[in-house]
C-alpha cells in the first residue's frame, strides 16, 4: 500500500529555542520511503538518529521565533498483516539485550502496577494468543475520548479511568504485554484511517523473533501504517519538544492511501 503524507505545522517559539521534531517517516523494515521533503522557513536543521536507531529526528532552530513547517512524503508499506494467534513468544533467556529492555516498566508504562491483573486475566494464554486477548480487552474496555488525557497520563491512569486517545491505548497495550512477559514498545506513525486525522500511536510486540505492529483502536493495521519511530513510551518519541513554551497556531495532518489493484 502506498501512503501520501502531508503535514503543516505552525507554532510560535521563544527566540533562540530550537524544536526537536519527530515527524519524518522512517526508513525501516516493512516500509520504503519513496519521497520525503521537509521545509521549515528560516531554520537551521540538524539531523540525529531516532530512539533505537529507528527513524530520525531533527533539531530545527527557527531564527524568527516561528516554526512554519511543511512535510510531504510518499511511503510504500509492504508490512504483512499476520494472524497473531499463530505467533509464539520468545523465551526470556533467548531475548537480546535491546529487546529485553522493552520488558521493563517505563515512566508512562508502569507495567509492574499491571502485573497482577495481567496474570489473572491473561496468564493462561501464551504468545500471540495473549496479545490478541489484550487487544480485544483494551478495545472493549476503553472509550476513545479526545482531550481526556495529558502528556503525563500513564498506562495505569488509563487502566483506572478506562478512557483516552490512541497514545493511551498504545501505552496500556504495552503495559499489559510487558506485565505478561512479552516485550512491547510504543510507536508513532501515520495512518490513512485515523479519525480525527492526526499523528497516530500504536504498540509493537516481540513475537516469533520480530516486532509486530498492533493497534487496539482499530484505526490502523500493520499493512497500512507508516512508522516515524519507536521507544519505551511516548516520552521517547515526542512529535515536538522544546525547552521553553511553544504556542500552537495551526496544525494539519492528511494521509491518503493508494490501494494496489
mmCIF file of C-alpha atoms in Angstrom:
data_model
loop_
_atom_site.group_PDB
_atom_site.id
_atom_site.type_symbol
_atom_site.label_atom_id
_atom_site.label_comp_id
_atom_site.label_asym_id
_atom_site.label_seq_id
_atom_site.Cartn_x
_atom_site.Cartn_y
_atom_site.Cartn_z
ATOM 1 C CA UNK A 1 0.000 0.000 0.000
ATOM 2 C CA UNK A 2 1.228 3.477 -0.873
ATOM 3 C CA UNK A 3 0.605 6.355 1.552
ATOM 4 C CA UNK A 4 0.727 10.057 0.676
ATOM 5 C CA UNK A 5 1.551 12.098 3.784
ATOM 6 C CA UNK A 6 1.046 15.842 4.214
ATOM 7 C CA UNK A 7 1.902 17.763 7.388
ATOM 8 C CA UNK A 8 1.653 21.501 8.034
ATOM 9 C CA UNK A 9 2.645 22.879 11.456
ATOM 10 C CA UNK A 10 2.775 26.456 12.664
ATOM 11 C CA UNK A 11 3.936 27.326 16.189
ATOM 12 C CA UNK A 12 5.268 30.448 17.850
ATOM 13 C CA UNK A 13 8.511 29.720 19.723
ATOM 14 C CA UNK A 14 10.554 31.655 22.211
ATOM 15 C CA UNK A 15 13.531 33.248 20.486
ATOM 16 C CA UNK A 16 16.620 31.006 20.353
ATOM 17 C CA UNK A 17 14.594 27.978 21.499
ATOM 18 C CA UNK A 18 15.154 25.157 18.970
ATOM 19 C CA UNK A 19 12.494 22.479 18.459
ATOM 20 C CA UNK A 20 13.274 18.754 18.355
ATOM 21 C CA UNK A 21 10.912 17.130 15.839
ATOM 22 C CA UNK A 22 9.977 13.517 15.108
ATOM 23 C CA UNK A 23 7.698 13.704 12.074
ATOM 24 C CA UNK A 24 9.500 12.108 9.112
ATOM 25 C CA UNK A 25 8.632 8.561 8.044
ATOM 26 C CA UNK A 26 11.377 6.107 8.980
ATOM 27 C CA UNK A 27 13.463 4.113 6.540
ATOM 28 C CA UNK A 28 12.898 0.796 8.254
ATOM 29 C CA UNK A 29 11.815 -2.789 7.655
ATOM 30 C CA UNK A 30 8.332 -3.087 6.177
ATOM 31 C CA UNK A 31 8.209 0.324 4.540
ATOM 32 C CA UNK A 32 10.077 2.198 1.815
ATOM 33 C CA UNK A 33 10.230 5.994 1.744
ATOM 34 C CA UNK A 34 9.757 6.845 -1.937
ATOM 35 C CA UNK A 35 9.993 10.606 -1.400
ATOM 36 C CA UNK A 36 10.402 12.870 1.608
ATOM 37 C CA UNK A 37 10.659 16.658 1.699
ATOM 38 C CA UNK A 38 10.790 18.711 4.896
ATOM 39 C CA UNK A 39 10.730 22.503 4.599
ATOM 40 C CA UNK A 40 10.979 24.832 7.599
ATOM 41 C CA UNK A 41 11.112 28.553 6.918
ATOM 42 C CA UNK A 42 14.249 30.416 8.063
ATOM 43 C CA UNK A 43 15.520 27.486 10.108
ATOM 44 C CA UNK A 44 18.823 25.695 10.561
ATOM 45 C CA UNK A 45 18.385 21.907 10.682
ATOM 46 C CA UNK A 46 20.498 19.216 12.351
ATOM 47 C CA UNK A 47 19.533 15.562 11.954
ATOM 48 C CA UNK A 48 20.098 12.866 14.604
ATOM 49 C CA UNK A 49 19.203 9.188 14.880
ATOM 50 C CA UNK A 50 15.916 8.244 16.492
ATOM 51 C CA UNK A 51 15.473 6.079 19.591
ATOM 52 C CA UNK A 52 16.859 2.583 18.958
ATOM 53 C CA UNK A 53 18.071 3.782 15.528
ATOM 54 C CA UNK A 54 14.502 3.696 14.196
ATOM 55 C CA UNK A 55 13.964 6.754 12.012
ATOM 56 C CA UNK A 56 15.445 10.200 12.538
ATOM 57 C CA UNK A 57 14.750 13.356 14.491
ATOM 58 C CA UNK A 58 15.680 16.862 13.519
ATOM 59 C CA UNK A 59 16.672 19.912 15.537
ATOM 60 C CA UNK A 60 15.069 22.971 13.938
ATOM 61 C CA UNK A 61 16.454 26.343 15.030
ATOM 62 C CA UNK A 62 13.949 28.849 13.645
ATOM 63 C CA UNK A 63 15.672 32.221 13.618
ATOM 64 C CA UNK A 64 12.495 34.328 13.718
ATOM 65 C CA UNK A 65 10.941 32.504 16.665
ATOM 66 C CA UNK A 66 8.285 30.992 14.421
ATOM 67 C CA UNK A 67 8.090 27.353 13.331
ATOM 68 C CA UNK A 68 6.482 27.241 9.877
ATOM 69 C CA UNK A 69 6.826 23.641 8.726
ATOM 70 C CA UNK A 70 5.768 21.726 5.632
ATOM 71 C CA UNK A 71 6.400 17.971 5.243
ATOM 72 C CA UNK A 72 5.410 15.891 2.242
ATOM 73 C CA UNK A 73 6.213 12.200 1.774
ATOM 74 C CA UNK A 74 5.208 9.111 -0.137
ATOM 75 C CA UNK A 75 5.731 5.765 1.600
ATOM 76 C CA UNK A 76 5.260 2.243 0.266
ATOM 77 C CA UNK A 77 4.159 -0.065 3.098
ATOM 78 C CA UNK A 78 4.971 -3.736 2.454
ATOM 79 C CA UNK A 79 4.487 -4.951 6.021
ATOM 80 C CA UNK A 80 2.258 -8.046 6.134
ATOM 81 C CA UNK A 81 -0.759 -8.393 8.386
ATOM 82 C CA UNK A 82 -0.229 -11.595 10.356
ATOM 83 C CA UNK A 83 -2.552 -13.767 12.413
ATOM 84 C CA UNK A 84 -1.444 -13.070 15.980
ATOM 85 C CA UNK A 85 -2.501 -16.431 17.463
ATOM 86 C CA UNK A 86 -0.003 -18.188 15.166
ATOM 87 C CA UNK A 87 2.961 -16.308 16.648
ATOM 88 C CA UNK A 88 4.979 -17.766 19.502
ATOM 89 C CA UNK A 89 6.577 -15.929 22.400
ATOM 90 C CA UNK A 90 10.369 -15.936 22.612
ATOM 91 C CA UNK A 91 11.734 -17.448 25.857
ATOM 92 C CA UNK A 92 13.101 -14.714 28.107
ATOM 93 C CA UNK A 93 16.587 -16.234 28.184
ATOM 94 C CA UNK A 94 16.747 -16.037 24.368
ATOM 95 C CA UNK A 95 15.978 -12.306 24.137
ATOM 96 C CA UNK A 96 18.719 -9.870 23.095
ATOM 97 C CA UNK A 97 19.709 -7.096 25.470
ATOM 98 C CA UNK A 98 17.971 -4.496 23.294
ATOM 99 C CA UNK A 99 14.665 -6.386 23.189
ATOM 100 C CA UNK A 100 14.860 -7.330 26.865
ATOM 101 C CA UNK A 101 14.800 -3.641 27.805
ATOM 102 C CA UNK A 102 11.228 -3.446 26.469
ATOM 103 C CA UNK A 103 10.062 -5.817 29.204
ATOM 104 C CA UNK A 104 10.828 -3.281 31.907
ATOM 105 C CA UNK A 105 8.477 -0.623 33.304
ATOM 106 C CA UNK A 106 8.906 2.915 31.972
ATOM 107 C CA UNK A 107 7.620 6.284 33.157
ATOM 108 C CA UNK A 108 4.420 6.218 31.095
ATOM 109 C CA UNK A 109 4.104 2.419 31.031
ATOM 110 C CA UNK A 110 4.433 1.305 34.677
ATOM 111 C CA UNK A 111 3.837 -2.342 33.797
ATOM 112 C CA UNK A 112 4.721 -3.504 37.298
ATOM 113 C CA UNK A 113 1.438 -1.965 38.518
ATOM 114 C CA UNK A 114 -0.478 -4.077 35.985
ATOM 115 C CA UNK A 115 1.196 -7.396 36.702
ATOM 116 C CA UNK A 116 -1.485 -8.866 38.990
ATOM 117 C CA UNK A 117 -4.318 -8.023 36.595
ATOM 118 C CA UNK A 118 -2.355 -9.293 33.577
ATOM 119 C CA UNK A 119 -1.686 -12.603 35.328
ATOM 120 C CA UNK A 120 -5.282 -13.078 36.446
ATOM 121 C CA UNK A 121 -6.838 -12.058 33.115
ATOM 122 C CA UNK A 122 -4.322 -13.309 30.540
ATOM 123 C CA UNK A 123 -1.978 -15.627 32.438
ATOM 124 C CA UNK A 124 -3.481 -18.783 30.937
ATOM 125 C CA UNK A 125 -2.533 -17.652 27.416
ATOM 126 C CA UNK A 126 0.799 -17.616 25.582
ATOM 127 C CA UNK A 127 2.440 -15.610 22.792
ATOM 128 C CA UNK A 128 0.214 -14.181 20.104
ATOM 129 C CA UNK A 129 -2.947 -15.541 21.725
ATOM 130 C CA UNK A 130 -2.161 -13.452 24.803
ATOM 131 C CA UNK A 131 -1.576 -10.298 22.715
ATOM 132 C CA UNK A 132 -4.810 -10.872 20.763
ATOM 133 C CA UNK A 133 -6.699 -11.151 24.057
ATOM 134 C CA UNK A 134 -5.041 -7.981 25.403
ATOM 135 C CA UNK A 135 -6.047 -6.096 22.251
ATOM 136 C CA UNK A 136 -9.638 -7.344 22.454
ATOM 137 C CA UNK A 137 -9.908 -6.454 26.139
ATOM 138 C CA UNK A 138 -8.416 -2.977 25.620
ATOM 139 C CA UNK A 139 -10.689 -2.226 22.656
ATOM 140 C CA UNK A 140 -13.772 -3.349 24.601
ATOM 141 C CA UNK A 141 -12.841 -1.709 27.910
ATOM 142 C CA UNK A 142 -11.717 1.768 26.819
ATOM 143 C CA UNK A 143 -13.724 4.628 25.350
ATOM 144 C CA UNK A 144 -11.955 6.863 22.821
ATOM 145 C CA UNK A 145 -12.363 10.397 24.222
ATOM 146 C CA UNK A 146 -10.310 13.240 22.670
ATOM 147 C CA UNK A 147 -8.972 15.606 25.321
ATOM 148 C CA UNK A 148 -9.386 13.091 28.142
ATOM 149 C CA UNK A 149 -5.670 12.633 28.827
ATOM 150 C CA UNK A 150 -2.450 14.612 29.095
ATOM 151 C CA UNK A 151 1.207 14.165 28.229
ATOM 152 C CA UNK A 152 1.775 12.810 31.749
ATOM 153 C CA UNK A 153 -1.079 10.268 31.678
ATOM 154 C CA UNK A 154 0.273 6.758 32.286
ATOM 155 C CA UNK A 155 -0.959 3.336 31.249
ATOM 156 C CA UNK A 156 -2.101 2.749 34.835
ATOM 157 C CA UNK A 157 -4.081 6.015 34.804
ATOM 158 C CA UNK A 158 -5.825 4.812 31.637
ATOM 159 C CA UNK A 159 -6.460 1.405 33.216
ATOM 160 C CA UNK A 160 -8.314 3.196 36.038
ATOM 161 C CA UNK A 161 -10.257 5.780 34.003
ATOM 162 C CA UNK A 162 -10.979 3.463 31.030
ATOM 163 C CA UNK A 163 -10.794 6.308 28.512
ATOM 164 C CA UNK A 164 -8.183 8.020 26.358
ATOM 165 C CA UNK A 165 -6.828 8.554 22.860
ATOM 166 C CA UNK A 166 -4.528 6.457 20.662
ATOM 167 C CA UNK A 167 -1.481 7.242 22.809
ATOM 168 C CA UNK A 168 -3.286 5.860 25.879
ATOM 169 C CA UNK A 169 -4.483 2.723 24.079
ATOM 170 C CA UNK A 170 -0.907 2.051 22.946
ATOM 171 C CA UNK A 171 0.518 2.656 26.430
ATOM 172 C CA UNK A 172 -1.989 0.277 28.021
ATOM 173 C CA UNK A 173 -1.308 -2.473 25.467
ATOM 174 C CA UNK A 174 2.443 -2.045 26.064
ATOM 175 C CA UNK A 175 1.953 -2.128 29.820
ATOM 176 C CA UNK A 176 -0.193 -5.276 29.786
ATOM 177 C CA UNK A 177 2.110 -7.056 27.324
ATOM 178 C CA UNK A 178 5.202 -6.310 29.420
ATOM 179 C CA UNK A 179 3.331 -7.385 32.556
ATOM 180 C CA UNK A 180 2.679 -10.662 30.733
ATOM 181 C CA UNK A 181 6.388 -11.116 29.872
ATOM 182 C CA UNK A 182 6.100 -10.128 26.203
ATOM 183 C CA UNK A 183 8.387 -7.243 25.103
ATOM 184 C CA UNK A 184 6.428 -4.258 23.804
ATOM 185 C CA UNK A 185 7.313 -0.791 22.609
ATOM 186 C CA UNK A 186 5.403 2.342 21.677
ATOM 187 C CA UNK A 187 5.419 3.509 18.053
ATOM 188 C CA UNK A 188 4.299 6.732 16.363
ATOM 189 C CA UNK A 189 3.244 6.896 12.729
ATOM 190 C CA UNK A 190 0.796 7.880 10.010
ATOM 191 C CA UNK A 191 -2.374 6.024 9.060
ATOM 192 C CA UNK A 192 -4.932 6.829 6.372
ATOM 193 C CA UNK A 193 -7.895 5.743 8.506
ATOM 194 C CA UNK A 194 -7.063 7.726 11.632
ATOM 195 C CA UNK A 195 -10.066 9.761 12.787
ATOM 196 C CA UNK A 196 -9.687 12.598 13.535
ATOM 197 C CA UNK A 197 -6.636 12.928 11.210
ATOM 198 C CA UNK A 198 -3.514 13.290 13.350
ATOM 199 C CA UNK A 199 -0.248 11.631 14.269
ATOM 200 C CA UNK A 200 -1.104 8.102 15.401
ATOM 201 C CA UNK A 201 0.214 5.819 18.147
ATOM 202 C CA UNK A 202 0.276 2.015 18.214
ATOM 203 C CA UNK A 203 2.126 -0.739 20.059
ATOM 204 C CA UNK A 204 4.749 -3.138 18.748
ATOM 205 C CA UNK A 205 5.166 -6.577 20.331
ATOM 206 C CA UNK A 206 8.069 -9.004 20.019
ATOM 207 C CA UNK A 207 6.822 -12.401 18.828
ATOM 208 C CA UNK A 208 8.490 -15.110 16.736
ATOM 209 C CA UNK A 209 11.730 -13.127 16.669
ATOM 210 C CA UNK A 210 10.341 -9.909 15.172
ATOM 211 C CA UNK A 211 8.407 -6.755 16.020
ATOM 212 C CA UNK A 212 4.725 -6.753 15.055
ATOM 213 C CA UNK A 213 2.505 -3.655 14.968
ATOM 214 C CA UNK A 214 -0.830 -3.882 16.819
ATOM 215 C CA UNK A 215 -3.499 -1.207 17.244
ATOM 216 C CA UNK A 216 -6.234 -1.563 19.865
ATOM 217 C CA UNK A 217 -8.104 1.462 18.476
ATOM 218 C CA UNK A 218 -8.801 -0.458 15.259
ATOM 219 C CA UNK A 219 -7.852 2.580 13.149
ATOM 220 C CA UNK A 220 -4.765 1.015 11.553
ATOM 221 C CA UNK A 221 -3.119 -2.301 10.762
ATOM 222 C CA UNK A 222 0.465 -3.377 10.223
ATOM 223 C CA UNK A 223 -0.110 -3.181 6.479
ATOM 224 C CA UNK A 224 -1.352 0.402 6.299
ATOM 225 C CA UNK A 225 0.736 2.360 8.819
ATOM 226 C CA UNK A 226 3.929 4.329 8.120
ATOM 227 C CA UNK A 227 6.154 4.403 11.200
ATOM 228 C CA UNK A 228 8.005 7.529 12.384
ATOM 229 C CA UNK A 229 9.843 5.991 15.329
ATOM 230 C CA UNK A 230 9.519 3.810 18.407
ATOM 231 C CA UNK A 231 10.589 3.728 22.044
ATOM 232 C CA UNK A 232 9.654 2.714 25.580
ATOM 233 C CA UNK A 233 6.700 5.106 25.612
ATOM 234 C CA UNK A 234 5.571 8.455 24.181
ATOM 235 C CA UNK A 235 8.281 10.206 26.179
ATOM 236 C CA UNK A 236 10.869 8.677 23.828
ATOM 237 C CA UNK A 237 9.155 9.951 20.656
ATOM 238 C CA UNK A 238 7.681 13.413 21.228
ATOM 239 C CA UNK A 239 6.410 14.813 17.934
ATOM 240 C CA UNK A 240 7.766 18.205 19.007
ATOM 241 C CA UNK A 241 9.876 19.041 22.032
ATOM 242 C CA UNK A 242 11.064 22.497 23.137
ATOM 243 C CA UNK A 243 12.807 23.761 26.244
ATOM 244 C CA UNK A 244 10.515 26.781 26.601
ATOM 245 C CA UNK A 245 6.853 27.328 25.855
ATOM 246 C CA UNK A 246 5.596 26.756 22.289
ATOM 247 C CA UNK A 247 2.294 28.369 21.265
ATOM 248 C CA UNK A 248 0.045 26.402 18.915
ATOM 249 C CA UNK A 249 -1.159 28.346 15.857
ATOM 250 C CA UNK A 250 -2.076 25.760 13.238
ATOM 251 C CA UNK A 251 -1.540 22.078 12.534
ATOM 252 C CA UNK A 252 -2.893 19.845 9.774
ATOM 253 C CA UNK A 253 -2.111 16.207 9.025
ATOM 254 C CA UNK A 254 -3.512 14.475 5.962
ATOM 255 C CA UNK A 255 -2.797 10.861 4.954
ATOM 256 C CA UNK A 256 -4.305 9.162 1.918
ATOM 257 C CA UNK A 257 -3.877 5.583 0.714
ATOM 258 C CA UNK A 258 -3.442 4.261 -2.788
ATOM 259 C CA UNK A 259 -4.607 0.647 -2.595
ATOM 260 C CA UNK A 260 -2.911 -1.724 -5.052
ATOM 261 C CA UNK A 261 -5.150 -3.011 -7.834
#
